[in-house]
CSV table of N, CA and C in Angstrom, one decimal:
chain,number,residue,atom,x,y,z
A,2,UNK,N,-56.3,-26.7,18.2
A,2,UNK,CA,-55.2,-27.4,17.6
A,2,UNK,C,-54.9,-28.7,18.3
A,3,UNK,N,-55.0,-29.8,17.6
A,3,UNK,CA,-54.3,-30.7,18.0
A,3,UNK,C,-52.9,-31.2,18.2
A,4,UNK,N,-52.2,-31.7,19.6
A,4,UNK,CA,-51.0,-31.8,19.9
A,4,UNK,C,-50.7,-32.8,18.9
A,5,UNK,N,-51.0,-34.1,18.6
A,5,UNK,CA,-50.7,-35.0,17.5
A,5,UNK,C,-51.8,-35.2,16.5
A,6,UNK,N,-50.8,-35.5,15.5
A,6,UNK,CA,-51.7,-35.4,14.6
A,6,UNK,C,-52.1,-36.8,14.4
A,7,UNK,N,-52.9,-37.4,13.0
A,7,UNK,CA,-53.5,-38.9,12.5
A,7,UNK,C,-52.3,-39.6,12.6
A,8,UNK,N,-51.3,-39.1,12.1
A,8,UNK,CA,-49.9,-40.4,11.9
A,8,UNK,C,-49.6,-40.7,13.0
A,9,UNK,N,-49.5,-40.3,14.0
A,9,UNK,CA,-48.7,-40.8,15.4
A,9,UNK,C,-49.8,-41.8,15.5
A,10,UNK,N,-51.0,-41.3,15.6
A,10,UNK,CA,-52.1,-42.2,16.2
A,10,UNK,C,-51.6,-43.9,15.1
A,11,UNK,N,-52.0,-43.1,14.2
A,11,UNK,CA,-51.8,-44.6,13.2
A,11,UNK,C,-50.8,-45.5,13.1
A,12,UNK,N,-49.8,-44.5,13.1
A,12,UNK,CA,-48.1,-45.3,13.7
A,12,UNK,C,-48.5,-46.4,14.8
A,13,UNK,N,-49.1,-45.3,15.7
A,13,UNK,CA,-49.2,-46.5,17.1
A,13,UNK,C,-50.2,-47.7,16.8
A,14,UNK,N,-51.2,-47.7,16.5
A,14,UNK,CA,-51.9,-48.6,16.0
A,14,UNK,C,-50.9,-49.6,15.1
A,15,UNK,N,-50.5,-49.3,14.2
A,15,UNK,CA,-50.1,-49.8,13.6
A,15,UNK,C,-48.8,-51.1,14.3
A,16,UNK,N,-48.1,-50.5,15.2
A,16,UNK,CA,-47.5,-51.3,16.1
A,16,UNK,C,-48.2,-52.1,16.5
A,17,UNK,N,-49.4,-51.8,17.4
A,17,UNK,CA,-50.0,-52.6,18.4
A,17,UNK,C,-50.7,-54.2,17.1
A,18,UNK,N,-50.8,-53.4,15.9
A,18,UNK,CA,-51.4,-54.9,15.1
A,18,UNK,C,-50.1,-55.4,15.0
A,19,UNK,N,-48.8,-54.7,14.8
A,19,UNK,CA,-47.9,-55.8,14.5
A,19,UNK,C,-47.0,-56.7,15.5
A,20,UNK,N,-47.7,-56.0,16.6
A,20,UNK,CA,-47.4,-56.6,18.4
A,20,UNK,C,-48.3,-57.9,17.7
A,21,UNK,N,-49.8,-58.1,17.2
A,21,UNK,CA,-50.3,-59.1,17.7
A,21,UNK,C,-50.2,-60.4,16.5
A,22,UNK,N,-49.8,-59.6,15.1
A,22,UNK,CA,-49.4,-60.5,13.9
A,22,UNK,C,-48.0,-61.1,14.3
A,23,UNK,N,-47.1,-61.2,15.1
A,23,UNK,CA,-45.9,-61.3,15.3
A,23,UNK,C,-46.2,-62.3,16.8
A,24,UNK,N,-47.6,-62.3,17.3
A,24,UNK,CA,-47.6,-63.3,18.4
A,24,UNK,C,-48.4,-64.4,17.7
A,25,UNK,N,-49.3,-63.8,16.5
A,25,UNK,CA,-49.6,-65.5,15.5
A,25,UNK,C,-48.7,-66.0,15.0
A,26,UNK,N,-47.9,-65.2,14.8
A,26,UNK,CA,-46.7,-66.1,13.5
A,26,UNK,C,-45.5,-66.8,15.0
A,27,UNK,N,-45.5,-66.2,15.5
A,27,UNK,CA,-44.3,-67.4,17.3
A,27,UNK,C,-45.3,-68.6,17.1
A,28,UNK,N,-46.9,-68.0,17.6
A,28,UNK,CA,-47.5,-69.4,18.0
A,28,UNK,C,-47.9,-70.3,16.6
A,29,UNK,N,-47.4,-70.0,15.4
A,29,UNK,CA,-47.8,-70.5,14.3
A,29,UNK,C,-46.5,-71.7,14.7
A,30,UNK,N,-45.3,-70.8,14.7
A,30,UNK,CA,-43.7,-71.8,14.9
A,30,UNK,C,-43.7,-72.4,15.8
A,31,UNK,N,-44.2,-72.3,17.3
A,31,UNK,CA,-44.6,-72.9,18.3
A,31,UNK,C,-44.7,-74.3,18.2
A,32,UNK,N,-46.2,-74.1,17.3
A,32,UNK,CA,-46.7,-75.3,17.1
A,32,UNK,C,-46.6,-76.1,15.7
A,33,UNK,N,-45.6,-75.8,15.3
A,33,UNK,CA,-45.1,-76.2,14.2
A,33,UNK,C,-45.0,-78.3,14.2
A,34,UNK,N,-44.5,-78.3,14.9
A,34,UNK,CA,-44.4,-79.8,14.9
A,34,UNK,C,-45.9,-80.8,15.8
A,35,UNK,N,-47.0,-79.7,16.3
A,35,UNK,CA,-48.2,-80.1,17.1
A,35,UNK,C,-48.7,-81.2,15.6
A,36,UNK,N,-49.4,-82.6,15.8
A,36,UNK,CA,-49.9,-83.3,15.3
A,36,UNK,C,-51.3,-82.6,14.9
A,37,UNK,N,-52.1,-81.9,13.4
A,37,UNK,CA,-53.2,-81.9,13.5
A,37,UNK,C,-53.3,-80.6,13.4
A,38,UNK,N,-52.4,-79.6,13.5
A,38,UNK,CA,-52.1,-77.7,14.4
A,38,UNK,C,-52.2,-77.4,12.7
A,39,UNK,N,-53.4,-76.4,12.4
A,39,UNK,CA,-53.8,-75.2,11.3
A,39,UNK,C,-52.9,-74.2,12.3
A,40,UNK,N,-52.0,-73.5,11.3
A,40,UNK,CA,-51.8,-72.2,11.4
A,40,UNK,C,-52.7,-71.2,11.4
A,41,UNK,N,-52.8,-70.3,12.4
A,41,UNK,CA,-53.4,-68.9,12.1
A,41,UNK,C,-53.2,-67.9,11.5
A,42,UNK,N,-53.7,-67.0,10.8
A,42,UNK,CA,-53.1,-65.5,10.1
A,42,UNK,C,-54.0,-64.7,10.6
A,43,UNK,N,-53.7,-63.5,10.6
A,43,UNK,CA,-54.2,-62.3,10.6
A,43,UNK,C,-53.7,-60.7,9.0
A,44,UNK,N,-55.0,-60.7,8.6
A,44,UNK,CA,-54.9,-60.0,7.4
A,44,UNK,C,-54.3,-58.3,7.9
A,45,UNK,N,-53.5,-58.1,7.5
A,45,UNK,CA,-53.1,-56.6,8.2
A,45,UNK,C,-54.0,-55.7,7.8
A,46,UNK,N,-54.5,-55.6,6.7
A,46,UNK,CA,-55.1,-54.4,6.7
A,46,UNK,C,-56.6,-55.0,7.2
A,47,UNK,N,-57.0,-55.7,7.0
A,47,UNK,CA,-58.9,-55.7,8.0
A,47,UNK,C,-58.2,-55.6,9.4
A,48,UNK,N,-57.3,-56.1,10.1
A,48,UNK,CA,-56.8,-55.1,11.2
A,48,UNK,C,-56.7,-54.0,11.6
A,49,UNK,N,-55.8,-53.2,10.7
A,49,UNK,CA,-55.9,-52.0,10.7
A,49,UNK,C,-56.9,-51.0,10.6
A,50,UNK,N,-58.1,-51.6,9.3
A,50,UNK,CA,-59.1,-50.9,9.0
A,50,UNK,C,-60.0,-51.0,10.7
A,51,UNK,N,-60.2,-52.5,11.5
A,51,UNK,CA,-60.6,-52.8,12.6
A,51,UNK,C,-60.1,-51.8,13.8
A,52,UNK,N,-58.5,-51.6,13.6
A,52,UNK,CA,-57.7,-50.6,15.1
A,52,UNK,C,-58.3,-48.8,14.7
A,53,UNK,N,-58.4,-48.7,13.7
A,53,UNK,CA,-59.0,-47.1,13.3
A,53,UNK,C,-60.2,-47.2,13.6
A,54,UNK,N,-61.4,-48.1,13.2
A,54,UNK,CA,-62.7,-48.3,13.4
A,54,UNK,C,-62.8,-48.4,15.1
A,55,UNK,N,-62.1,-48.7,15.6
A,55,UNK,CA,-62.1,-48.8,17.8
A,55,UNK,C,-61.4,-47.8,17.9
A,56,UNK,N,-60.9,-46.9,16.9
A,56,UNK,CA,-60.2,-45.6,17.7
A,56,UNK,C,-61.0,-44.6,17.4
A,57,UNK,N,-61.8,-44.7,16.7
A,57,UNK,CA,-62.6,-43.7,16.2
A,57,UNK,C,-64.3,-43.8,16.8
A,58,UNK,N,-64.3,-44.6,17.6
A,58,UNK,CA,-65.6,-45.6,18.2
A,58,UNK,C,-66.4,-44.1,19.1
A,59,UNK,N,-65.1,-43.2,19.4
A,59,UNK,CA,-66.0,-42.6,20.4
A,59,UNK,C,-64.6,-42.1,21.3
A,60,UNK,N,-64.7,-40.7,21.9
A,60,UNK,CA,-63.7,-40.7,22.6
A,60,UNK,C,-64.7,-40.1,24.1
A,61,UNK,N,-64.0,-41.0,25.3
A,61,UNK,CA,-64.5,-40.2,26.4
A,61,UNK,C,-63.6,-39.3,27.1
A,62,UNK,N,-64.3,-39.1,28.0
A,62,UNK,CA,-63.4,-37.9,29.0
A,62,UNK,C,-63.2,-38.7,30.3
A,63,UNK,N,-62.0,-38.7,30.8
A,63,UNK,CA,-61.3,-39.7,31.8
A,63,UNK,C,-61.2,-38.2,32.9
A,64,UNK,N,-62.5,-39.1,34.1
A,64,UNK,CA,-62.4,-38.2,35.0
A,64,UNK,C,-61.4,-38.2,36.1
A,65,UNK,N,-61.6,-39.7,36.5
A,65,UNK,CA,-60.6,-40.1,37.0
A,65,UNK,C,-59.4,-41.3,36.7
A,66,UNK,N,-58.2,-41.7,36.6
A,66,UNK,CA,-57.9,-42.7,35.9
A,66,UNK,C,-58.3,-43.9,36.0
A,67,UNK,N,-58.5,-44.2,37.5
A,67,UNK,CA,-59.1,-45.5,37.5
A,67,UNK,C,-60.5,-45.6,36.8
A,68,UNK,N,-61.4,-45.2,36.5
A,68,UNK,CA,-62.1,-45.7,35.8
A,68,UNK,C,-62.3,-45.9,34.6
A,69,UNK,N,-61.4,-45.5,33.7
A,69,UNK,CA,-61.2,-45.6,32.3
A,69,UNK,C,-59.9,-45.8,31.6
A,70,UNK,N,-59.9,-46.2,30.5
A,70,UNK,CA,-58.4,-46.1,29.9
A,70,UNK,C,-58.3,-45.0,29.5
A,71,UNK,N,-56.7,-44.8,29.4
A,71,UNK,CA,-56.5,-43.2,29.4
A,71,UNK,C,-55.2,-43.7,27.8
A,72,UNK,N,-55.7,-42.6,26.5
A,72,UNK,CA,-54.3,-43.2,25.8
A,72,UNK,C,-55.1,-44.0,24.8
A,73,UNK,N,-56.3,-44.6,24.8
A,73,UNK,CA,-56.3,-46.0,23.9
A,73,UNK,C,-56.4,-47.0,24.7
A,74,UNK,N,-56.2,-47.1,25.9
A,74,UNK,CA,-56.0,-48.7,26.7
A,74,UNK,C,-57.5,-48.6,27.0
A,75,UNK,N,-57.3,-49.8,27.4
A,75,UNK,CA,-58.9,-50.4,27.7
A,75,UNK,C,-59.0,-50.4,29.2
A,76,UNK,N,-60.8,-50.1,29.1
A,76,UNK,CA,-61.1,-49.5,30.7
A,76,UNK,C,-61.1,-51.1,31.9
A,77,UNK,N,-60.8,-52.0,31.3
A,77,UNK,CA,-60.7,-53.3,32.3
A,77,UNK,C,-59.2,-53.2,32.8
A,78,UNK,N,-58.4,-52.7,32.9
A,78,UNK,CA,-57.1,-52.1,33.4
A,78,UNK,C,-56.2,-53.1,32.9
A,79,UNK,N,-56.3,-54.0,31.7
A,79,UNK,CA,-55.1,-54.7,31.4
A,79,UNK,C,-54.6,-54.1,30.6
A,80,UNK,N,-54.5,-52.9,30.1
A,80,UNK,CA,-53.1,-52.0,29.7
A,80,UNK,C,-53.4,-52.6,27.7
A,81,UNK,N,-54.6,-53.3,27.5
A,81,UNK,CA,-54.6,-53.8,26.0
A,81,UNK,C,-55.3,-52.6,25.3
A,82,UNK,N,-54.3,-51.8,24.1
A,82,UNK,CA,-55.1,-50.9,23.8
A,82,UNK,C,-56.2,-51.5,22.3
A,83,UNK,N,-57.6,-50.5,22.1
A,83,UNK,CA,-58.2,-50.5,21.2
A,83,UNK,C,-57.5,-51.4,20.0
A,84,UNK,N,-57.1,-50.9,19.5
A,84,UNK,CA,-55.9,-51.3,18.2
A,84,UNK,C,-55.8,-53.2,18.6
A,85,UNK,N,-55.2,-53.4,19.7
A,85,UNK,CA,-54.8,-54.9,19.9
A,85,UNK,C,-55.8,-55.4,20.0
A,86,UNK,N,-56.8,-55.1,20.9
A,86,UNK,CA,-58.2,-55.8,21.0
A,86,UNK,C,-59.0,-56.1,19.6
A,87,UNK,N,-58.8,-55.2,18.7
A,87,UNK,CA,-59.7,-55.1,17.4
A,87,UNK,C,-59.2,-56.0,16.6
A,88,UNK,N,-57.5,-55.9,16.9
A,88,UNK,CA,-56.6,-57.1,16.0
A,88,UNK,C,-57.4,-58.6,16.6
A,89,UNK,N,-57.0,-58.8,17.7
A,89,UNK,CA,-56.9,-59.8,18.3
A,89,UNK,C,-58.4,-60.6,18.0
A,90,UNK,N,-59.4,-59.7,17.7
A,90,UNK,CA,-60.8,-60.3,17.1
A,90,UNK,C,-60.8,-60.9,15.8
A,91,UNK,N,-59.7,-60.8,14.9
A,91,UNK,CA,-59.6,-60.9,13.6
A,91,UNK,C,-59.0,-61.8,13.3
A,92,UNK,N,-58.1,-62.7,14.2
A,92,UNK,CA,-56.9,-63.8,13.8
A,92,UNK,C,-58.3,-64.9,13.5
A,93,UNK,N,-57.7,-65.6,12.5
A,93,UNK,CA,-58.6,-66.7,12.0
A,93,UNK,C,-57.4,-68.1,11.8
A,94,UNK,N,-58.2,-69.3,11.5
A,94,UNK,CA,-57.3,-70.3,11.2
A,94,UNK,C,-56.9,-70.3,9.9
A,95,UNK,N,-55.7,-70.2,9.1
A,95,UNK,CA,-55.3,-70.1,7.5
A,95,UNK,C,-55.4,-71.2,7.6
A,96,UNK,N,-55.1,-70.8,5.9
A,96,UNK,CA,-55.1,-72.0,5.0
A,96,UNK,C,-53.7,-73.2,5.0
A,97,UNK,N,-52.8,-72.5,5.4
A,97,UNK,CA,-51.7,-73.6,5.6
A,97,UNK,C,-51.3,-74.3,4.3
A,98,UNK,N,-50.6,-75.1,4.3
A,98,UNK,CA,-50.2,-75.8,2.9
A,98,UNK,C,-50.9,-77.2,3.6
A,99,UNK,N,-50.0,-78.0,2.5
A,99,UNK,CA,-51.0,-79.5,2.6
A,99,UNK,C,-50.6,-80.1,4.0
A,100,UNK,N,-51.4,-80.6,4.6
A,100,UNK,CA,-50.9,-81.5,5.9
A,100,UNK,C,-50.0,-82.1,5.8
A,101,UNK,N,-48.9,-82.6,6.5
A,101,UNK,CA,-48.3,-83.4,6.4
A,101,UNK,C,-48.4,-84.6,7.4
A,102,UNK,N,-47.9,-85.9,7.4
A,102,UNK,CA,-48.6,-86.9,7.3
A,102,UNK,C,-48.7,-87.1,9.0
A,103,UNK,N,-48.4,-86.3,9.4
A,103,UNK,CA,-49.3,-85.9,11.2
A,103,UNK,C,-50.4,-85.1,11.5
A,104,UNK,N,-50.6,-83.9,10.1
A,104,UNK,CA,-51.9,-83.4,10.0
A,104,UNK,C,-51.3,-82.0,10.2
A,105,UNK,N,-50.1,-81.7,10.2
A,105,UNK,CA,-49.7,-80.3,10.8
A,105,UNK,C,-49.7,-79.7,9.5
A,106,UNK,N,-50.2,-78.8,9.2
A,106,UNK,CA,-50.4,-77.6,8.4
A,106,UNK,C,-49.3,-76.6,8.3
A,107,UNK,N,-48.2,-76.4,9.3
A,107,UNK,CA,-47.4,-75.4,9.4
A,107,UNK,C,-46.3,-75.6,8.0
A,108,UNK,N,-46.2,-74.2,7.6
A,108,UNK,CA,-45.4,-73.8,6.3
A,108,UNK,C,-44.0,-73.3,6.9
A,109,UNK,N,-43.3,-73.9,7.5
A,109,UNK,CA,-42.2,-73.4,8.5
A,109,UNK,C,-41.5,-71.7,8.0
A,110,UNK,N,-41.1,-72.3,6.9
A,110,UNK,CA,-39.9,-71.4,6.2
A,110,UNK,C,-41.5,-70.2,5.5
A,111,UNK,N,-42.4,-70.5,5.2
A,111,UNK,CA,-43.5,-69.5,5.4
A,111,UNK,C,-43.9,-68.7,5.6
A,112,UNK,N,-43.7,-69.4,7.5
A,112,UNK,CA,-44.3,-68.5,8.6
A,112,UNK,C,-42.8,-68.0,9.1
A,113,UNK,N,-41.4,-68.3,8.8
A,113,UNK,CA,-40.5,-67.5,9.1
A,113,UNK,C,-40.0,-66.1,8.2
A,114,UNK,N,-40.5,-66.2,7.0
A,114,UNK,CA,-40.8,-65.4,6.4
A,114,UNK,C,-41.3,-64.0,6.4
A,115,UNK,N,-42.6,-65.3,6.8
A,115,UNK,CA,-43.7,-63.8,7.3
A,115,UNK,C,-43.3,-62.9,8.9
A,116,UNK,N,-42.2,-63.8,9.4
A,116,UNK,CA,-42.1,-62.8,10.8
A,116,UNK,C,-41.0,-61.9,10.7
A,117,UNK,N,-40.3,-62.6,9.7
A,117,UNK,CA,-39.0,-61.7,9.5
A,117,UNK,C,-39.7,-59.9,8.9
A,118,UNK,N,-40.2,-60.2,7.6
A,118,UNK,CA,-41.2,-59.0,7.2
A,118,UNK,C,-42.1,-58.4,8.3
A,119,UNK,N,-42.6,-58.8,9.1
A,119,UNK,CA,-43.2,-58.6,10.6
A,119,UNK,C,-42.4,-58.0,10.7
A,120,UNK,N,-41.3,-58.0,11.1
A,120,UNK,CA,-40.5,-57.9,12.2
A,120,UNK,C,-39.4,-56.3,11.3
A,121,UNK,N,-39.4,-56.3,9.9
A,121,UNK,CA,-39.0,-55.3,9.9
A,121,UNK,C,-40.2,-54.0,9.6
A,122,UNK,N,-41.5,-54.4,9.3
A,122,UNK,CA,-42.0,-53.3,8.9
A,122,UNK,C,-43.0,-52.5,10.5
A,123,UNK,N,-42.5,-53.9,11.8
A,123,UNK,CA,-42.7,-53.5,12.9
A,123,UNK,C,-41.7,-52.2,13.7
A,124,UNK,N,-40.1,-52.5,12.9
A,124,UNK,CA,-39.0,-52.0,13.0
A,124,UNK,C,-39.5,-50.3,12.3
A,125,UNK,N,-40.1,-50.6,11.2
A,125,UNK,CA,-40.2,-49.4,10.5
A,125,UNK,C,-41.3,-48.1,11.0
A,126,UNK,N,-42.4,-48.9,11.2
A,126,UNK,CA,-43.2,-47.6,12.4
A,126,UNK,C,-42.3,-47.5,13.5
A,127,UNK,N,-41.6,-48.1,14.0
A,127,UNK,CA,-41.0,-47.6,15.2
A,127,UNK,C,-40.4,-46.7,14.9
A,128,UNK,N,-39.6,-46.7,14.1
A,128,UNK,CA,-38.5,-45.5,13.8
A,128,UNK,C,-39.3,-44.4,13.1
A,129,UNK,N,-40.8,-44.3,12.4
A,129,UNK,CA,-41.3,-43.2,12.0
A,129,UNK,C,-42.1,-42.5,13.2
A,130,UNK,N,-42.1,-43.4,13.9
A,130,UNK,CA,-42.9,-42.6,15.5
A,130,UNK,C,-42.2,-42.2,16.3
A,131,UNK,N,-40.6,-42.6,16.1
A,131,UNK,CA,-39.6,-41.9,16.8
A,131,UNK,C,-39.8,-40.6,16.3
A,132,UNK,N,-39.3,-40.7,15.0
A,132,UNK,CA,-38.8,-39.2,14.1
A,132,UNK,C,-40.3,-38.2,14.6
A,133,UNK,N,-41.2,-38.7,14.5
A,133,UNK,CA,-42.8,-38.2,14.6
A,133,UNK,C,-42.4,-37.4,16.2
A,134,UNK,N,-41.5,-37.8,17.5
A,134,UNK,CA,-41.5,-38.1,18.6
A,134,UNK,C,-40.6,-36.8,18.9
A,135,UNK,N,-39.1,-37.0,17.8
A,135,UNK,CA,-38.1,-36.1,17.9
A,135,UNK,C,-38.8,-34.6,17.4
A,136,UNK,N,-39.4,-34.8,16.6
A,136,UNK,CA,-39.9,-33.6,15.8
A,136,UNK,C,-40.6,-32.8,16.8
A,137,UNK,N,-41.9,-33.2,17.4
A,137,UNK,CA,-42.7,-32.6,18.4
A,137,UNK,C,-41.4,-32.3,19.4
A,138,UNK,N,-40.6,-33.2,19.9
A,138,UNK,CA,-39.7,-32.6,21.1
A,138,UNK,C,-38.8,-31.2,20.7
A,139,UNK,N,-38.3,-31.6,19.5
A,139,UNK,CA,-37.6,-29.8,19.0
A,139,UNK,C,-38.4,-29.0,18.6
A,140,UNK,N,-39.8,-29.1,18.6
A,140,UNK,CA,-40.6,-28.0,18.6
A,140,UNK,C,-41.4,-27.7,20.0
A,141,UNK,N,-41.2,-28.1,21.0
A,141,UNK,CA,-41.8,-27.7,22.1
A,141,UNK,C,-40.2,-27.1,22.8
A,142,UNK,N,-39.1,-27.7,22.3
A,142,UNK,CA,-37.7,-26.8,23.4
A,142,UNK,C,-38.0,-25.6,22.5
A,143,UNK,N,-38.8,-25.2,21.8
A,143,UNK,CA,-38.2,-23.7,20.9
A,143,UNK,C,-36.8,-24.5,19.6
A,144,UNK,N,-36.7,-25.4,19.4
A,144,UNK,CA,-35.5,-25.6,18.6
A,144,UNK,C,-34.1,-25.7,19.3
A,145,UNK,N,-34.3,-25.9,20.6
A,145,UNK,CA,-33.5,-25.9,21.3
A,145,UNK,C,-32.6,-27.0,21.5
A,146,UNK,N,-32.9,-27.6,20.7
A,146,UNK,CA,-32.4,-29.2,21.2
A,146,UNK,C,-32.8,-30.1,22.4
């Protein structure tokens, strides 16, 4: 029997792409006024489909912790799990709207758009991995609270 099941795993993934769609869309606004600056996107779901595809890659057995990632994290010790790394292969340059007459591409109110919606459906696995979190904890007190 498995202590967690697909959804926690996915939940978490699911964070980690929207940890990395939520650092395109800052550096999209960043560089909002850069002379010449294409905005980047990242597609959520070829992400996603990418963070299941590295989670499912193979699992090892961590004999000791330093030598491997323990969790999803990556065995080079920067704490980046599978899911981010798979995202982070995927960000491409968009399409942007028309340049404007410095060559900047950025769609301001666009890409604020897209971070706000970022930002709540980032809000929304959190709170289903809580509930996922609370649920396992009142079944391991016995119902105890």
């Amino acid at each position: 029997m498995k202590l967690f099941d697909t959804s926690l795993t996915r939940l978490q993934e699911s964070l980690d792409v929207r940890l990395v769609e939520h650092n395109v869309l800052a550096g999209n606004i960043a560089n909002s006024d850069t002379p010449g600056y294409k905005p980047k996107e990242l597609d959520f779901s070829q992400a996603m489909a990418a963070a299941q595809q590295a989670a499912n890659a193979g699992t090892l057995a961590a004999t000791d912790q330093r030598h491997m990632g323990v969790n999803g994290a990556s065995a080079d010790g920067t704490g980046i799990s599978r899911a981010t790394s798979a995202a982070t292969t995927l960000v491409r340059d968009g399409g942007g709207t028309s340049p404007s007459i410095d060559g900047n591409q950025v769609d301001l109110d666009r890409t604020m758009a897209g971070l706000a919606e970022n930002s709540l459906q980032y809000g929304a696995s959190a709170r289903a991995a809580g509930k996922k979190l609370a649920i396992l904890r009142y079944v391991v007190s016995d119902g105890g609270g």
